[in-house]
Amino acid sequence: MTETGVLTLRGFAPLAGPVARWSRRRGVTPAGAARIGLFITVAAAVWFTAPGVRSSLVGSVLLAAVLFTDAVGLRLARSRPWDPLTAWAVPLLAQLRECVLCVGLAIGGVVAGIADAWAWAAGALIALALREAVRTARAAALASGPSREVRQAPGRVPGQRRPSPIDAVDPSRHGRVPADASFTDELLGKRVSNDDRPGAEGNPVIPIRTTPPTRGEGLRPLAAGPDRPAPPRARAGIAPPTPLGPLRALGRFAQSERFFLIAVTVTIWDVRVTFIALIVGSVLAVAGELADPVRPTS
């Protein structure tokens, strides 16, 4: 499933309900909505090739229409499961339309007389590809579960010694309560003297215990094992995810935020500022992903 930006999720998704219901009745699929978004992006890129504020405004309106089609596709995806072809086609079309948009911006920069417009466009695409690679790697790390160290020694904490084979066979031997010596004597049949009993001085007897002694700790819960697995989060060694706030979600620099940035910078400044803003935003998104790694539970 593709990454959904804040503008699409909170800006256009609440408005896409009637169009999504109409599209569902017409048999439109999420892949069909993605193809419509690609066609609209091509039209926006054509408008961005022409210099002038009017062309930039028309291209920005078309980019807003692209985000609206994403919201419609998101609504359609909630009503039906994705087949493998759709799961492959939708992210591919999302990446393709961004490349088409950068090409249109670069052509517009060349027409406007901006030097090294193609170099700036290539730098922006490289930064976006790096950001996408880091995001995909992080998603794969979260989906694959524990790290190598956690898989090799489940239940270990940092700084703990490596368990021995005896610990693997009997993991509870270090936490046992000391045995009762008198109870052991009874099991072995050892004869003891009961001097406290009247008239039985020196009379060796074998005491019979009718009830077990009261243990200090009482019953202890069973440890996690093959018959009693640990909870899924503890077994995976990954802390439960927390919902992202608006600022952190914006820091992910999803495609909807990138389209908004393109529309603003192209309308107010020129494509050089647009490409620089895309590079800086992608670098900050990568730094945010690397600074917030997957933290194992302690």
Coordinates of C-alpha atoms in Angstrom, one line a residue:
M1 CA 0.0 0.0 0.0
T2 CA 1.2 3.5 -0.8
E3 CA 2.2 6.1 1.7
T4 CA -0.6 8.5 2.5
G5 CA 0.3 12.1 3.2
V6 CA -1.3 14.4 5.8
L7 CA -2.9 16.6 3.1
T8 CA -4.5 13.6 1.4
L9 CA -5.6 11.9 4.6
R10 CA -6.9 14.9 6.5
G11 CA -7.6 17.4 3.8
F12 CA -9.1 15.6 0.8
A13 CA -10.2 12.2 2.3
P14 CA -13.2 13.6 4.2
L15 CA -14.4 15.3 1.0
A16 CA -13.9 12.2 -1.2
G17 CA -16.8 10.1 0.1
P18 CA -19.5 11.0 -2.5
V19 CA -17.1 10.7 -5.4
A20 CA -15.7 7.4 -4.0
R21 CA -19.3 5.9 -3.8
W22 CA -20.0 7.0 -7.3
S23 CA -16.8 5.6 -8.6
R24 CA -17.4 2.3 -6.8
R25 CA -20.8 2.0 -8.5
R26 CA -19.0 2.6 -11.8
G27 CA -16.5 -0.2 -11.1
V28 CA -13.5 2.1 -10.6
T29 CA -10.6 0.3 -8.8
P30 CA -7.8 1.9 -6.7
A31 CA -5.5 1.2 -9.7
G32 CA -7.9 3.0 -12.0
A33 CA -7.8 6.0 -9.6
A34 CA -4.0 5.9 -9.7
R35 CA -4.1 5.9 -13.6
I36 CA -6.4 8.9 -13.6
G37 CA -4.0 10.7 -11.2
L38 CA -1.1 9.9 -13.6
F39 CA -3.0 11.5 -16.5
I40 CA -3.8 14.6 -14.5
T41 CA -0.1 14.8 -13.5
V42 CA 0.9 14.7 -17.1
A43 CA -1.4 17.7 -17.8
A44 CA 0.0 19.6 -14.8
A45 CA 3.6 18.9 -16.1
V46 CA 2.6 20.3 -19.5
W47 CA 1.3 23.5 -17.9
F48 CA 4.5 23.8 -15.8
T49 CA 6.6 23.9 -18.9
A50 CA 5.2 27.3 -19.8
P51 CA 6.5 30.3 -17.9
G52 CA 4.2 32.7 -16.1
V53 CA 2.1 32.8 -13.0
R54 CA -1.1 31.7 -14.9
S55 CA 0.5 28.4 -16.0
S56 CA 1.8 27.8 -12.5
L57 CA -1.6 28.4 -11.0
V58 CA -3.3 26.0 -13.4
G59 CA -0.6 23.4 -12.8
S60 CA -1.1 23.8 -9.0
V61 CA -4.9 23.3 -9.3
L62 CA -4.2 20.1 -11.3
L63 CA -1.9 18.9 -8.6
A64 CA -4.7 19.4 -6.1
A65 CA -6.9 17.3 -8.3
V66 CA -4.2 14.6 -8.2
L67 CA -4.3 14.6 -4.4
F68 CA -8.1 14.3 -4.6
T69 CA -7.9 11.2 -6.8
D70 CA -5.5 9.8 -4.2
A71 CA -8.1 10.3 -1.5
V72 CA -10.7 8.6 -3.7
G73 CA -8.4 5.7 -4.3
L74 CA -7.9 5.5 -0.5
R75 CA -11.6 5.3 0.0
L76 CA -11.9 2.6 -2.7
A77 CA -9.1 0.6 -1.2
R78 CA -10.9 0.4 2.2
S79 CA -13.9 -1.4 0.6
R80 CA -12.1 -4.2 -1.2
P81 CA -8.9 -6.2 -0.6
W82 CA -5.9 -5.5 -2.9
D83 CA -4.8 -8.1 -5.3
P84 CA -1.1 -8.5 -6.0
L85 CA -1.3 -6.6 -9.4
T86 CA -3.0 -3.6 -7.7
A87 CA -0.4 -3.6 -4.9
W88 CA 2.3 -3.5 -7.5
A89 CA 0.7 -1.0 -9.9
V90 CA -0.4 1.7 -7.5
P91 CA 3.1 2.5 -6.0
L92 CA 4.6 2.3 -9.4
L93 CA 2.2 4.8 -10.9
A94 CA 2.7 7.1 -7.9
Q95 CA 6.5 7.2 -8.5
L96 CA 6.1 7.5 -12.2
R97 CA 4.0 10.6 -12.0
E98 CA 6.5 12.3 -9.8
C99 CA 9.2 11.7 -12.4
V100 CA 6.9 13.1 -15.1
L101 CA 6.4 16.2 -12.9
C102 CA 10.1 16.8 -12.4
V103 CA 10.7 16.5 -16.2
G104 CA 8.0 19.1 -16.8
L105 CA 9.5 21.4 -14.2
A106 CA 13.0 21.0 -15.7
I107 CA 11.6 21.8 -19.2
G108 CA 9.9 24.9 -17.8
G109 CA 13.2 25.9 -16.1
V110 CA 15.1 25.6 -19.4
V111 CA 12.4 27.7 -21.2
A112 CA 12.7 30.3 -18.5
G113 CA 16.4 30.5 -18.9
I114 CA 17.5 28.9 -15.6
A115 CA 21.0 27.5 -15.8
D116 CA 21.5 23.8 -14.8
A117 CA 17.8 23.1 -14.6
W118 CA 18.3 19.5 -15.5
A119 CA 21.1 19.1 -12.9
W120 CA 18.8 20.4 -10.2
A121 CA 16.0 18.1 -11.4
A122 CA 18.4 15.1 -11.3
G123 CA 19.5 16.0 -7.8
A124 CA 15.9 16.3 -6.6
L125 CA 15.1 12.8 -8.1
I126 CA 18.1 11.3 -6.4
A127 CA 17.2 12.8 -3.1
L128 CA 13.6 11.5 -3.5
A129 CA 14.9 8.0 -4.4
L130 CA 17.1 8.0 -1.3
R131 CA 14.2 9.0 0.9
E132 CA 12.0 6.3 -0.6
A133 CA 14.7 3.7 -0.1
V134 CA 15.2 4.5 3.6
R135 CA 11.4 4.5 4.2
T136 CA 11.0 1.2 2.5
A137 CA 13.9 -0.3 4.4
R138 CA 12.4 0.9 7.7
A139 CA 9.0 -0.5 6.8
A140 CA 10.6 -3.9 6.0
A141 CA 12.5 -3.9 9.3
L142 CA 9.2 -3.3 11.2
A143 CA 7.4 -6.0 9.2
S144 CA 10.2 -8.6 9.6
G145 CA 10.0 -8.5 13.4
P146 CA 13.0 -8.7 15.7
S147 CA 16.6 -8.0 14.9
R148 CA 19.3 -10.7 14.5
E149 CA 20.3 -10.4 18.2
V150 CA 16.8 -10.7 19.4
R151 CA 16.1 -13.7 17.2
Q152 CA 19.2 -15.5 18.4
A153 CA 18.5 -15.0 22.1
P154 CA 14.8 -14.2 22.9
G155 CA 14.3 -12.6 26.3
R156 CA 17.9 -11.3 26.5
V157 CA 18.5 -7.7 27.6
P158 CA 21.5 -5.6 26.6
G159 CA 24.5 -6.4 28.8
Q160 CA 23.1 -9.8 29.8
R161 CA 25.4 -12.9 29.5
R162 CA 24.8 -15.4 26.8
P163 CA 22.7 -18.3 28.1
S164 CA 24.3 -21.7 28.4
P165 CA 22.9 -25.0 27.1
I166 CA 21.8 -25.9 30.6
D167 CA 19.8 -22.6 30.8
A168 CA 18.1 -23.5 27.6
V169 CA 17.1 -26.9 29.0
D170 CA 16.1 -25.6 32.4
P171 CA 15.6 -21.8 32.2
S172 CA 14.1 -21.6 35.7
R173 CA 16.9 -23.1 37.7
H174 CA 18.3 -19.7 38.7
G175 CA 15.0 -18.6 40.1
R176 CA 14.0 -21.6 42.2
V177 CA 13.1 -21.4 45.9
P178 CA 15.5 -23.4 48.1
A179 CA 14.3 -26.9 48.9
D180 CA 12.9 -27.9 52.3
A181 CA 15.4 -30.2 54.0
S182 CA 12.8 -32.0 56.2
F183 CA 10.7 -32.7 53.2
T184 CA 13.7 -34.2 51.4
D185 CA 14.3 -36.4 54.5
E186 CA 10.8 -37.7 54.3
L187 CA 11.2 -38.6 50.6
L188 CA 14.5 -40.4 51.3
G189 CA 13.1 -42.2 54.4
K190 CA 15.6 -40.7 56.8
R191 CA 14.7 -41.4 60.4
V192 CA 14.7 -38.5 62.7
S193 CA 14.0 -38.2 66.5
N194 CA 10.9 -36.5 67.8
D195 CA 12.1 -35.3 71.2
D196 CA 9.2 -32.8 71.5
R197 CA 6.7 -35.6 71.9
P198 CA 5.9 -36.6 75.5
G199 CA 7.0 -40.1 76.4
A200 CA 8.9 -40.6 73.2
E201 CA 12.4 -39.7 74.4
G202 CA 14.8 -41.1 71.9
N203 CA 12.1 -42.9 70.1
P204 CA 12.9 -42.8 66.4
V205 CA 9.9 -42.2 64.3
I206 CA 9.3 -41.3 60.7
P207 CA 7.1 -38.2 60.6
I208 CA 4.4 -38.1 58.1
R209 CA 3.5 -34.8 56.5
T210 CA -0.1 -34.4 55.6
T211 CA 0.1 -30.9 54.1
P212 CA 2.9 -29.3 52.2
P213 CA 4.7 -26.4 54.0
T214 CA 3.7 -22.9 53.2
R215 CA 6.1 -21.4 50.7
G216 CA 7.1 -17.8 51.0
E217 CA 6.4 -16.8 47.5
G218 CA 3.3 -18.9 46.8
L219 CA 2.4 -19.8 43.2
R220 CA 4.5 -18.1 40.5
P221 CA 3.3 -17.4 37.0
L222 CA 4.6 -19.7 34.3
A223 CA 7.4 -18.2 32.2
A224 CA 7.0 -17.9 28.5
G225 CA 7.9 -21.0 26.6
P226 CA 6.8 -23.3 23.8
D227 CA 3.5 -24.1 25.6
R228 CA 3.0 -20.6 26.9
P229 CA 4.2 -18.1 24.2
A230 CA 4.9 -14.5 25.1
P231 CA 2.6 -11.7 23.8
P232 CA 3.3 -10.9 20.1
R233 CA 5.0 -7.6 20.8
A234 CA 7.3 -9.0 23.5
R235 CA 8.0 -12.0 21.2
A236 CA 9.0 -9.7 18.4
G237 CA 11.1 -7.5 20.6
I238 CA 9.6 -4.3 19.2
A239 CA 7.9 -1.6 21.2
P240 CA 4.2 -1.0 20.3
P241 CA 4.0 1.8 17.7
T242 CA 2.6 5.1 18.7
P243 CA 0.4 7.2 16.4
L244 CA 2.2 10.0 14.7
G245 CA 1.4 13.6 15.4
P246 CA 0.7 16.1 12.7
L247 CA 4.3 17.6 12.9
R248 CA 6.0 14.1 12.7
A249 CA 3.7 13.1 9.9
L250 CA 4.6 16.2 7.9
G251 CA 8.2 15.4 8.6
R252 CA 7.9 12.2 6.7
F253 CA 7.6 14.4 3.6
A254 CA 5.1 12.2 1.7
Q255 CA 4.0 12.9 -1.9
S256 CA 1.1 15.1 -0.9
E257 CA 3.4 17.4 1.0
R258 CA 5.9 17.4 -1.9
F259 CA 3.1 18.4 -4.4
F260 CA 2.0 21.2 -2.1
L261 CA 5.6 22.4 -1.8
I262 CA 6.0 22.3 -5.6
A263 CA 2.8 24.3 -6.1
V264 CA 3.8 27.0 -3.7
T265 CA 7.4 27.4 -4.8
V266 CA 6.7 27.4 -8.5
T267 CA 4.0 30.0 -8.1
I268 CA 6.0 32.4 -5.9
W269 CA 9.6 31.7 -7.1
D270 CA 11.0 29.5 -9.8
V271 CA 11.9 25.9 -10.4
R272 CA 15.4 26.2 -8.9
V273 CA 13.9 27.0 -5.5
T274 CA 11.5 24.1 -6.1
F275 CA 14.2 21.6 -6.7
I276 CA 16.3 22.9 -3.7
A277 CA 13.2 22.7 -1.5
L278 CA 12.6 19.1 -2.6
I279 CA 16.3 18.1 -1.9
V280 CA 16.3 19.8 1.5
G281 CA 12.9 18.2 2.5
S282 CA 14.1 14.7 1.4
V283 CA 17.3 15.0 3.3
L284 CA 15.4 16.1 6.5
A285 CA 13.0 13.2 6.0
V286 CA 15.9 10.7 5.8
A287 CA 17.6 12.3 8.8
G288 CA 14.3 11.9 10.7
E289 CA 14.0 8.2 9.8
L290 CA 17.5 7.5 10.8
A291 CA 17.2 9.4 14.1
D292 CA 14.1 7.4 15.1
P293 CA 15.2 3.7 14.8
V294 CA 13.2 0.6 15.8
R295 CA 13.6 0.4 19.5
P296 CA 13.5 -3.1 21.1
T297 CA 11.5 -3.5 24.3
S298 CA 13.6 -3.8 27.5

